[in-house]
Coordinates of C-alpha atoms and ligand atoms in Angstrom, one line a residue:
M25 CA -26.0 0.8 -10.4
A26 CA -23.5 -1.2 -8.3
R27 CA -24.1 -3.8 -5.7
Y28 CA -22.6 -2.8 -2.3
V29 CA -20.8 -5.1 0.3
F30 CA -20.2 -3.1 3.5
I31 CA -17.3 -4.7 5.4
T32 CA -17.1 -4.0 9.2
G33 CA -15.2 -5.6 12.1
G34 CA -15.8 -6.3 15.7
V35 CA -14.2 -7.9 18.9
V36 CA -10.6 -6.8 18.1
S37 CA -8.7 -4.7 15.7
S38 CA -6.2 -6.2 13.2
L39 CA -8.5 -9.2 12.1
G40 CA -7.4 -8.9 8.4
K41 CA -10.6 -7.1 7.3
G42 CA -8.5 -5.4 4.6
L43 CA -7.4 -8.7 3.4
A44 CA -10.8 -10.3 3.6
S45 CA -12.2 -7.5 1.5
A46 CA -9.4 -7.7 -1.1
A47 CA -9.8 -11.6 -1.2
L48 CA -13.7 -11.2 -1.8
G49 CA -12.8 -8.6 -4.6
A50 CA -10.5 -11.2 -6.2
L51 CA -13.2 -13.8 -5.9
L52 CA -15.9 -11.8 -7.4
Q53 CA -13.6 -11.1 -10.4
A54 CA -13.0 -14.6 -10.7
R55 CA -16.5 -15.1 -11.4
G56 CA -16.4 -12.5 -14.1
F57 CA -17.7 -9.3 -12.2
S58 CA -16.0 -5.9 -12.1
V59 CA -15.3 -4.7 -8.6
R60 CA -13.9 -1.4 -7.0
L61 CA -12.7 -1.5 -3.3
R62 CA -13.1 1.4 -0.9
K63 CA -11.8 2.3 2.6
L64 CA -13.7 4.6 5.0
D65 CA -11.5 5.4 7.9
P66 CA -12.9 6.9 11.1
Y67 CA -9.8 8.7 12.3
L68 CA -9.5 12.6 12.3
N69 CA -6.6 13.0 10.1
V70 CA -7.4 14.3 6.8
D71 CA -5.4 11.8 5.1
P72 CA -2.5 9.3 6.4
G73 CA 0.2 11.4 4.4
T74 CA 1.3 13.1 7.8
M75 CA 0.9 10.2 10.0
S76 CA 4.1 8.3 11.2
P77 CA 4.9 5.1 9.3
F78 CA 5.8 3.8 12.8
E79 CA 2.3 4.3 14.0
H80 CA 0.3 3.7 10.8
G81 CA 2.4 1.9 8.6
E82 CA 3.1 2.9 4.9
V83 CA 1.4 5.4 3.1
F84 CA 0.0 4.0 -0.1
V85 CA 0.0 6.5 -3.2
T86 CA -2.5 6.2 -6.0
D87 CA -2.1 7.1 -9.6
D88 CA -4.1 10.4 -9.1
G89 CA -1.9 11.4 -6.3
A90 CA -3.8 10.6 -3.2
E91 CA -2.0 9.4 0.0
T92 CA -3.9 6.6 1.3
D93 CA -4.2 3.7 3.9
L94 CA -1.9 0.7 3.3
D95 CA -5.1 -1.4 2.8
L96 CA -5.6 0.2 -0.5
G97 CA -2.1 -1.5 -1.5
H98 CA -3.9 -4.9 -0.7
Y99 CA -6.9 -3.9 -2.8
E100 CA -4.6 -3.4 -5.7
R101 CA -2.3 -6.4 -5.4
F102 CA -5.5 -8.8 -5.1
T103 CA -7.6 -7.2 -7.7
G104 CA -5.3 -5.4 -10.1
V105 CA -7.7 -2.5 -10.1
A106 CA -6.0 0.9 -9.6
C107 CA -7.5 2.7 -6.7
R108 CA -8.3 6.4 -6.9
K109 CA -8.4 9.4 -4.6
T110 CA -12.2 8.6 -4.1
D111 CA -11.3 5.3 -2.8
S112 CA -10.1 6.5 0.5
V113 CA -11.9 8.8 3.0
S114 CA -11.3 9.5 6.7
S115 CA -13.5 11.5 9.2
G116 CA -11.1 14.2 9.0
R117 CA -11.8 14.7 5.3
I118 CA -15.6 14.4 5.7
Y119 CA -15.7 16.9 8.4
S120 CA -13.3 19.3 6.6
N121 CA -15.6 19.0 3.6
V122 CA -18.6 19.7 5.4
L123 CA -17.0 22.7 7.3
E124 CA -15.9 24.2 4.1
K125 CA -19.4 23.9 2.7
E126 CA -20.7 25.4 5.9
R127 CA -18.2 28.6 5.4
R128 CA -19.3 28.8 1.8
G129 CA -22.8 29.1 2.9
E130 CA -23.9 26.0 1.1
Y131 CA -26.3 24.9 3.8
L132 CA -28.4 27.9 3.5
G133 CA -28.5 28.8 7.3
K134 CA -29.4 25.4 8.6
T135 CA -27.9 24.0 11.7
I136 CA -25.1 21.7 10.8
Q137 CA -25.4 18.1 12.5
V138 CA -23.9 14.8 12.2
I139 CA -27.1 13.4 10.9
P140 CA -28.0 14.6 8.2
H141 CA -24.9 16.6 7.1
V142 CA -22.1 14.4 8.0
T143 CA -23.8 11.3 7.0
N144 CA -24.9 12.9 3.7
E145 CA -21.4 13.5 3.0
I146 CA -20.4 10.1 3.7
K147 CA -23.0 8.7 1.5
D148 CA -21.9 11.0 -1.4
W149 CA -18.5 9.4 -1.1
I150 CA -19.8 6.0 -1.1
A151 CA -21.9 6.6 -4.3
V152 CA -19.0 8.0 -6.3
G153 CA -18.4 5.7 -9.5
D154 CA -21.4 3.8 -8.7
D155 CA -22.3 3.2 -12.3
E156 CA -18.9 1.9 -13.3
V157 CA -18.7 -1.6 -11.6
D158 CA -20.8 -4.5 -10.6
F159 CA -19.7 -4.6 -7.1
M160 CA -18.4 -1.8 -4.7
L161 CA -16.8 -3.2 -1.6
C162 CA -16.5 -0.7 1.2
E163 CA -14.4 -1.3 4.3
I164 CA -15.2 0.6 7.5
G165 CA -12.1 1.1 9.5
G166 CA -11.8 0.3 13.1
T167 CA -14.2 -1.7 15.1
V168 CA -18.0 -1.5 15.9
G169 CA -18.4 0.6 19.0
D170 CA -15.6 3.1 18.4
I171 CA -17.0 6.6 18.8
E172 CA -15.3 7.9 15.6
G173 CA -17.0 5.2 13.7
L174 CA -20.7 5.9 14.5
P175 CA -21.2 8.4 11.7
F176 CA -20.1 5.8 9.0
F177 CA -22.1 3.0 10.4
E178 CA -25.2 5.2 10.4
A179 CA -24.3 6.4 7.0
I180 CA -24.1 2.8 5.5
R181 CA -27.4 1.9 7.3
Q182 CA -29.0 4.8 5.5
F183 CA -27.3 4.3 2.3
A184 CA -28.7 0.6 2.2
Q185 CA -32.1 1.7 3.2
E186 CA -32.3 4.2 0.3
R187 CA -31.1 1.7 -2.4
P188 CA -33.4 -0.7 -3.9
R189 CA -34.0 -3.8 -1.9
G190 CA -31.2 -6.4 -2.1
Q191 CA -28.6 -4.0 -3.5
C192 CA -26.5 -3.9 -0.3
I193 CA -25.2 -6.5 2.1
F194 CA -23.3 -6.2 5.4
M195 CA -20.3 -8.4 6.0
H196 CA -18.9 -8.5 9.7
L197 CA -15.7 -9.8 10.7
T198 CA -15.0 -11.1 14.3
L199 CA -12.8 -13.4 16.3
L200 CA -13.5 -16.6 18.1
P201 CA -11.0 -16.7 21.0
Y202 CA -9.7 -20.1 22.1
L203 CA -9.5 -21.0 25.7
A204 CA -6.8 -23.4 26.2
A205 CA -7.9 -24.5 29.7
S206 CA -11.4 -25.7 28.7
G207 CA -10.3 -26.6 25.1
E208 CA -13.2 -24.4 23.7
L209 CA -13.8 -21.8 21.1
K210 CA -15.8 -18.9 22.7
T211 CA -18.7 -17.3 20.6
K212 CA -19.8 -14.6 23.1
P213 CA -17.6 -11.9 22.1
T214 CA -18.9 -12.5 18.4
Q215 CA -22.6 -12.5 19.8
H216 CA -22.0 -9.3 21.5
S217 CA -20.3 -7.6 18.6
V218 CA -23.3 -8.4 16.4
K219 CA -25.6 -7.3 19.1
E220 CA -23.8 -3.9 19.1
L221 CA -24.3 -3.7 15.3
R222 CA -27.9 -4.7 15.5
S223 CA -28.4 -1.9 18.1
I224 CA -27.4 0.6 15.4
G225 CA -29.6 -0.9 12.9
L226 CA -27.1 -3.1 10.9
Q227 CA -27.9 -6.9 10.6
P228 CA -24.9 -8.7 9.0
D229 CA -25.7 -11.1 6.2
V230 CA -22.3 -12.8 6.3
L231 CA -20.2 -13.4 9.2
V232 CA -16.6 -14.2 8.9
C233 CA -15.1 -15.7 12.1
R234 CA -11.3 -15.6 12.5
S235 CA -10.3 -18.5 14.7
E236 CA -6.9 -20.4 15.2
H237 CA -8.7 -23.7 15.6
P238 CA -11.5 -25.4 13.4
I239 CA -14.8 -24.3 14.2
P240 CA -17.1 -27.2 14.8
D241 CA -20.6 -27.4 13.1
K242 CA -22.2 -27.2 16.5
E243 CA -20.5 -23.8 17.1
R244 CA -21.2 -22.6 13.7
A245 CA -24.9 -23.4 14.1
K246 CA -24.9 -21.6 17.5
I247 CA -23.2 -18.5 16.2
A248 CA -25.8 -18.5 13.2
L249 CA -28.8 -18.7 15.7
F250 CA -27.7 -16.1 18.2
C251 CA -26.5 -13.7 15.4
N252 CA -29.3 -14.2 13.2
V253 CA -27.3 -15.2 10.3
R254 CA -27.8 -18.2 8.1
P255 CA -25.3 -21.3 9.0
D256 CA -23.8 -21.3 5.6
S257 CA -23.2 -17.7 5.9
V258 CA -21.0 -18.2 8.9
I259 CA -17.6 -18.3 7.2
P260 CA -14.6 -19.6 9.1
A261 CA -11.2 -17.7 8.5
Y262 CA -8.1 -19.7 9.6
D263 CA -4.6 -18.4 9.9
L264 CA -2.7 -18.6 6.7
K265 CA 1.0 -19.0 5.8
S266 CA 0.9 -16.5 3.1
I267 CA -1.7 -13.8 2.4
Y268 CA -2.0 -14.8 -1.2
E269 CA -3.5 -17.9 0.0
A270 CA -6.5 -15.8 1.0
P271 CA -8.5 -16.0 -2.3
L272 CA -8.4 -19.9 -2.6
A273 CA -8.9 -20.4 1.1
Y274 CA -11.9 -18.0 1.3
H275 CA -13.3 -19.6 -1.7
R276 CA -12.9 -23.0 -0.2
V277 CA -15.0 -22.1 2.8
G278 CA -17.6 -20.5 0.7
L279 CA -17.3 -16.7 1.1
D280 CA -17.9 -15.8 -2.4
Q281 CA -21.0 -18.3 -2.6
A282 CA -22.4 -16.7 0.8
V283 CA -21.9 -13.3 -0.5
L284 CA -23.7 -14.2 -3.9
D285 CA -26.4 -16.1 -2.1
A286 CA -26.9 -12.9 0.0
F287 CA -27.7 -10.9 -3.2
G288 CA -29.8 -13.7 -4.4
I289 CA -27.7 -14.1 -7.4
S290 CA -28.5 -17.4 -8.8
P291 CA -27.2 -19.6 -10.5
A292 CA -23.8 -17.9 -9.6
P293 CA -21.3 -17.8 -12.4
K294 CA -18.6 -20.5 -12.2
P295 CA -15.5 -19.1 -10.9
D296 CA -12.2 -19.4 -12.7
M297 CA -9.1 -19.8 -10.1
A298 CA -6.5 -20.2 -12.5
R299 CA -4.8 -17.0 -11.6
W300 CA -4.6 -17.8 -7.9
E301 CA -3.6 -21.4 -8.4
D302 CA -0.8 -20.2 -10.4
V303 CA 0.1 -17.7 -7.8
M304 CA 0.2 -20.3 -5.0
D305 CA 2.1 -22.8 -7.1
R306 CA 5.1 -20.2 -7.7
L307 CA 4.9 -19.4 -3.8
T308 CA 5.0 -22.9 -2.7
H309 CA 7.3 -24.3 -5.3
A310 CA 10.3 -22.1 -4.9
E311 CA 13.7 -23.5 -5.8
G312 CA 16.3 -22.0 -3.6
E313 CA 16.4 -18.9 -1.6
V314 CA 18.0 -15.2 -2.0
R315 CA 18.9 -13.0 0.9
V316 CA 18.2 -9.2 0.5
A317 CA 19.3 -6.6 3.0
I318 CA 16.7 -3.8 3.3
V319 CA 18.7 -0.7 4.7
G320 CA 16.1 1.6 6.0
K321 CA 15.1 3.7 9.1
Y322 CA 11.5 2.5 10.0
V323 CA 12.7 -1.0 10.6
Q324 CA 10.7 -1.8 13.7
L325 CA 7.4 -1.8 12.1
E326 CA 7.4 -4.1 9.0
D327 CA 4.2 -2.5 7.7
A328 CA 6.2 0.8 7.3
Y329 CA 7.5 -0.8 4.1
K330 CA 4.5 -3.3 3.3
S331 CA 4.7 -2.9 -0.5
I332 CA 8.3 -3.3 -0.8
A333 CA 8.1 -6.7 1.3
E334 CA 5.2 -7.8 -1.0
A335 CA 6.9 -6.6 -4.4
L336 CA 10.1 -8.7 -3.3
T337 CA 7.8 -11.6 -2.7
H338 CA 6.5 -11.1 -6.1
G339 CA 10.0 -10.7 -7.6
G340 CA 10.7 -14.0 -6.0
M341 CA 7.7 -15.7 -7.4
A342 CA 8.9 -14.4 -11.0
N343 CA 12.1 -16.4 -10.5
R344 CA 10.8 -19.2 -8.4
V345 CA 13.0 -18.4 -5.5
K346 CA 12.1 -17.6 -2.1
V347 CA 13.1 -14.1 -1.0
K348 CA 14.4 -13.7 2.5
A349 CA 14.4 -10.0 3.3
E350 CA 16.1 -8.7 6.4
W351 CA 15.6 -5.3 7.8
I352 CA 18.9 -3.4 8.8
D353 CA 18.8 -0.1 10.7
A354 CA 20.8 2.2 8.4
E355 CA 22.2 4.1 11.3
I356 CA 24.5 1.1 12.3
F357 CA 26.8 2.0 9.3
E358 CA 27.4 5.5 10.8
H359 CA 29.8 4.0 13.0
E360 CA 30.4 0.4 11.8
D361 CA 31.8 -0.9 8.6
P362 CA 28.9 -2.3 6.4
G363 CA 31.1 -5.1 5.2
P364 CA 30.4 -7.6 8.0
H365 CA 26.8 -6.8 8.1
L366 CA 26.0 -7.0 4.3
E367 CA 28.5 -9.6 3.0
R368 CA 26.1 -12.4 3.7
F369 CA 23.4 -10.8 1.5
N370 CA 22.8 -11.3 -2.3
A371 CA 21.4 -8.0 -2.9
I372 CA 20.8 -4.7 -1.1
L373 CA 17.8 -2.4 -1.2
V374 CA 17.5 1.1 0.2
P375 CA 13.9 2.2 0.2
G376 CA 12.5 5.5 0.5
G377 CA 12.6 7.8 3.7
F378 CA 12.3 11.3 5.0
G379 CA 14.7 13.2 7.1
E380 CA 18.4 13.2 7.6
R381 CA 18.6 10.5 10.4
G382 CA 20.2 7.3 8.9
T383 CA 21.1 9.0 5.6
E384 CA 25.0 8.6 6.1
G385 CA 24.5 4.8 6.6
K386 CA 22.4 4.5 3.5
I387 CA 25.2 6.2 1.5
R388 CA 27.7 3.6 3.0
A389 CA 25.3 0.8 2.0
A390 CA 25.0 2.0 -1.7
Q391 CA 28.9 2.5 -1.8
Y392 CA 29.3 -1.1 -0.6
A393 CA 27.0 -2.2 -3.2
R394 CA 28.6 -0.3 -5.9
E395 CA 32.1 -1.3 -5.0
K396 CA 31.5 -5.0 -4.3
G397 CA 29.2 -5.4 -7.6
I398 CA 26.2 -6.6 -5.3
P399 CA 22.8 -5.9 -7.0
Y400 CA 21.3 -2.7 -5.6
L401 CA 17.9 -1.2 -5.9
G402 CA 17.6 2.3 -4.7
I403 CA 13.9 3.6 -4.2
C404 CA 13.2 7.3 -4.0
L405 CA 15.4 8.4 -1.1
G406 CA 17.6 5.2 -1.8
M407 CA 18.2 6.7 -5.4
Q408 CA 19.1 10.0 -4.0
M409 CA 21.6 8.5 -1.5
A410 CA 23.2 6.6 -4.5
V411 CA 23.6 9.7 -6.4
I412 CA 25.2 11.5 -3.3
E413 CA 27.6 8.5 -3.0
A414 CA 28.6 8.7 -6.3
A415 CA 29.0 12.5 -6.3
R416 CA 31.3 12.3 -3.3
N417 CA 33.3 9.3 -4.0
L418 CA 33.4 9.1 -7.9
A419 CA 32.9 12.8 -9.0
G420 CA 34.7 14.7 -6.3
V421 CA 31.9 16.7 -4.9
T422 CA 33.2 15.8 -1.5
N423 CA 30.5 17.4 0.5
A424 CA 27.6 16.4 -1.8
G425 CA 24.3 16.1 0.1
S426 CA 20.5 16.9 -0.2
E427 CA 18.8 20.3 0.7
E428 CA 16.4 18.3 2.8
F429 CA 19.1 17.9 5.4
D430 CA 20.0 21.4 5.4
H431 CA 16.3 22.5 5.8
E432 CA 16.0 20.4 8.7
A433 CA 19.0 21.4 10.5
G434 CA 19.2 25.0 9.1
G435 CA 22.4 26.6 7.6
K436 CA 24.3 25.3 4.6
R437 CA 26.5 22.3 5.2
F438 CA 26.2 20.4 1.8
T439 CA 26.4 21.1 -1.9
P440 CA 23.0 20.3 -2.7
V441 CA 23.3 17.6 -5.5
V442 CA 19.7 16.8 -4.4
Y443 CA 17.5 20.0 -4.3
H444 CA 14.1 21.0 -3.2
L445 CA 11.9 21.2 -6.3
K446 CA 9.6 24.3 -6.5
E447 CA 7.8 23.9 -9.6
W448 CA 7.1 21.1 -12.1
V449 CA 4.8 20.2 -14.8
Q450 CA 2.0 17.8 -14.1
G451 CA 0.0 16.9 -17.4
N452 CA -0.5 20.4 -18.9
H453 CA -0.4 22.4 -15.7
R454 CA 2.3 23.9 -13.5
V455 CA 2.6 23.0 -9.9
E456 CA 4.5 25.4 -7.6
R457 CA 5.6 24.8 -4.0
K458 CA 7.3 26.6 -1.1
V459 CA 9.4 25.0 1.5
T460 CA 7.2 26.7 4.2
D461 CA 4.0 25.1 2.7
D462 CA 1.9 22.8 5.0
K463 CA 3.7 19.3 5.4
G464 CA 0.5 17.7 4.1
G465 CA 0.2 17.5 0.4
T466 CA 3.2 19.4 -0.8
M467 CA 4.9 16.5 -2.6
R468 CA 5.2 15.6 -6.2
L469 CA 2.5 12.9 -5.9
G470 CA 1.0 10.1 -7.9
A471 CA 1.6 9.0 -11.6
Y472 CA 4.3 10.6 -13.7
S473 CA 5.7 9.5 -17.2
A474 CA 9.5 8.9 -17.7
V475 CA 11.4 8.2 -20.8
L476 CA 14.0 5.4 -20.7
R477 CA 17.3 5.5 -22.8
E478 CA 17.5 2.9 -25.4
G479 CA 20.1 0.3 -24.8
S480 CA 20.2 0.8 -20.8
K481 CA 19.7 -1.9 -18.4
V482 CA 16.5 -0.3 -17.2
A483 CA 15.0 -0.3 -20.7
E484 CA 16.0 -3.9 -20.8
V485 CA 14.4 -4.7 -17.5
Y486 CA 11.2 -3.0 -18.4
G487 CA 11.2 -4.1 -22.2
A488 CA 9.9 -0.7 -22.8
T489 CA 11.2 3.0 -23.1
D490 CA 8.1 4.8 -22.1
I491 CA 6.9 4.1 -18.5
E492 CA 4.7 5.7 -15.6
E493 CA 5.4 5.2 -12.1
R494 CA 3.9 6.6 -8.7
H495 CA 5.9 9.4 -6.8
R496 CA 5.9 10.9 -3.5
H497 CA 8.9 13.0 -2.7
R498 CA 9.8 16.8 -2.5
Y499 CA 13.5 16.7 -3.6
E500 CA 15.1 15.9 -6.9
V501 CA 18.5 15.0 -8.2
D502 CA 20.0 18.1 -9.9
I503 CA 20.4 17.8 -13.5
K504 CA 23.2 20.0 -13.5
Y505 CA 25.5 17.1 -12.1
R506 CA 24.6 14.9 -14.9
E507 CA 27.6 15.1 -17.1
K508 CA 30.1 14.8 -14.4
L509 CA 28.3 12.0 -13.0
E510 CA 27.9 10.2 -16.3
T511 CA 31.5 10.5 -16.9
C512 CA 32.2 8.6 -13.6
G513 CA 29.9 5.9 -14.6
L514 CA 26.5 6.9 -13.1
E515 CA 24.3 7.2 -15.9
F516 CA 20.9 9.0 -16.1
T517 CA 19.1 6.5 -18.0
G518 CA 15.3 7.6 -17.1
M519 CA 14.1 11.2 -17.3
S520 CA 11.0 13.1 -17.1
P521 CA 9.6 13.7 -20.6
D522 CA 10.7 17.2 -20.5
G523 CA 14.1 16.2 -19.6
R524 CA 14.4 18.2 -16.6
L525 CA 14.0 15.8 -13.8
P526 CA 16.2 12.6 -13.3
E527 CA 13.8 9.5 -12.7
I528 CA 16.5 6.7 -13.1
V529 CA 20.3 6.3 -12.5
E530 CA 22.3 3.2 -13.1
V531 CA 25.9 2.2 -12.6
K532 CA 27.7 1.2 -15.8
D533 CA 29.8 -1.9 -15.5
H534 CA 27.9 -3.2 -12.7
P535 CA 25.8 -6.4 -12.5
W536 CA 22.7 -4.7 -11.4
F537 CA 22.7 -1.4 -9.7
I538 CA 19.6 1.0 -10.3
G539 CA 18.1 3.8 -8.4
V540 CA 14.8 5.0 -9.1
Q541 CA 13.1 8.3 -8.0
F542 CA 9.6 6.7 -7.8
H543 CA 8.0 3.8 -6.0
P544 CA 7.6 0.7 -8.3
E545 CA 6.6 -1.5 -5.3
L546 CA 3.3 0.3 -5.3
K547 CA 2.5 -1.3 -8.7
S548 CA 3.6 -4.7 -8.1
K549 CA 1.1 -7.6 -8.0
P550 CA 1.6 -11.3 -7.2
F551 CA 0.1 -12.3 -10.7
A552 CA 2.0 -9.3 -12.4
P553 CA 5.5 -9.0 -10.5
H554 CA 7.0 -5.3 -11.1
P555 CA 9.8 -5.8 -13.7
L556 CA 12.3 -4.1 -11.4
F557 CA 11.7 -6.4 -8.6
A558 CA 11.7 -9.4 -10.9
G559 CA 15.0 -8.0 -12.4
F560 CA 16.5 -7.2 -9.2
V561 CA 15.6 -10.7 -7.5
K562 CA 17.0 -12.2 -10.7
A563 CA 20.3 -10.4 -10.2
A564 CA 20.5 -11.6 -6.5
K565 CA 19.8 -15.3 -7.8
E566 CA 22.6 -14.8 -10.1
Q567 CA 24.8 -13.3 -7.5
S568 CA 24.0 -16.4 -5.1
R569 CA 25.0 -18.5 -7.9
L570 CA 21.9 -20.4 -7.9
V571 CA 21.6 -20.7 -11.8
Ligands
LIG13 N1 12.8 12.7 1.4 C1 13.1 12.5 0.1 C2 12.3 13.6 -0.8 O1 11.2 14.1 -0.2 C3 12.8 11.1 -0.3 C4 11.2 10.7 -0.4 C5 11.0 9.2 -0.4 O2 11.9 8.4 -0.3 N2 9.6 8.8 -0.8 O3 12.5 13.8 -1.8

């Protein structure tokens, strides 16, 4: 049976709860324990798949095809443990399960209520996979006091009560605001937040206090006294230059020790921090810098491409260079020449995206990279645009386009070099989809294998010919253009195992031009940079003549 750490937040949102959870996971691993991290989100969407990246940031996809919150990306990047469908749940999912059960008559004529029916459903989620790990870390989204959050707080209270004593602890994150006028850190909001928690039956064992200023011992003792927490379980969390400092920084201030103490695990196994020391060494001792242009649509909110930004950093770490990524709105290239905007970059990345807006600009960016010999990495839509570019400008399919744009606008404006996939094979079964299916959950989602061509650039980059990567898309490059495109120098060097779906294209006689139908960024870790990102940054480094 796993031990549980429930992580909640108070005072304000965006305190870095996900990061603190992920760092705690890494620290428990460093002490030899196995962990799994889980996110319980109070919003009413069934999953974040249909939420705008502008509003909610990136949708993180798991191997088993769940569309989840970007915090799961942090969990994976810090622990290397692949998240599953069951590691992310929202109120929407919980209520929809309860209502389905009610319709099926599973509650035997009972009146359905938040307690116990909704809370039982939440507890069942929390307990999934309980016997597989030493520690289960469950983060509750939002802040204490949110209306939607209440059933979750009640469920974790019950859960801890039903488990043997000492099996569950509560960790709460708060903020200590600094009043410049009086030069003081204020503890009152933290006191109130803990009071709110205690009023619903939850006593925090560990309190993590975000602060821009050092927390004097006196204030720490005061927080401990008023919040009923031991002084050495009041953990300061200061701002960091890089998120990857978090494991070492939290270790220095005693977070892992406080957690183990709360469980009464003594003596605590010694930590081995070598992995994180190496990560920090690579990050802080970069020699030189490369500039990468990310030509995309959701440029206003960096979180919309969170995993790409992180994977580029990892690629930099693999090559000991700093990667300076700049986000460029693809739409600019629809009326302006890309040259003046892109010439100062050492590499160009076109990320995934949905809808027609900005696509002509992405096509021009791909053309610029191909013609000028600039390293190019096209991800998902970025691969499709590279194929359309080659079809139009090399293979003579002058009005090549994607069915996605015709579906949006109605009518037939393009020759569909990229078409809507209606059925495919996943493992041993067939999946069928219609254009008119619901927007949520109609994509080719999750891990699929690909077979790489021996001797290709991409096989060299991976050092392998059988790979598995995560997908999230509806449209596919049409295999019927393969021969035509290959003759013009755009090679299909990665295919689905049945040979029907193009997974990777690359431009022959180009320093580094690769398009992939999947999302490699989702699997990159600071301690294991993804080969495509390591290779791409290496090519950028060569382009910048740093070597
Ligand atoms: N919109 C494209 C599709 O659905 C690409 C999706 C993506 O980039 N993730 O196929």
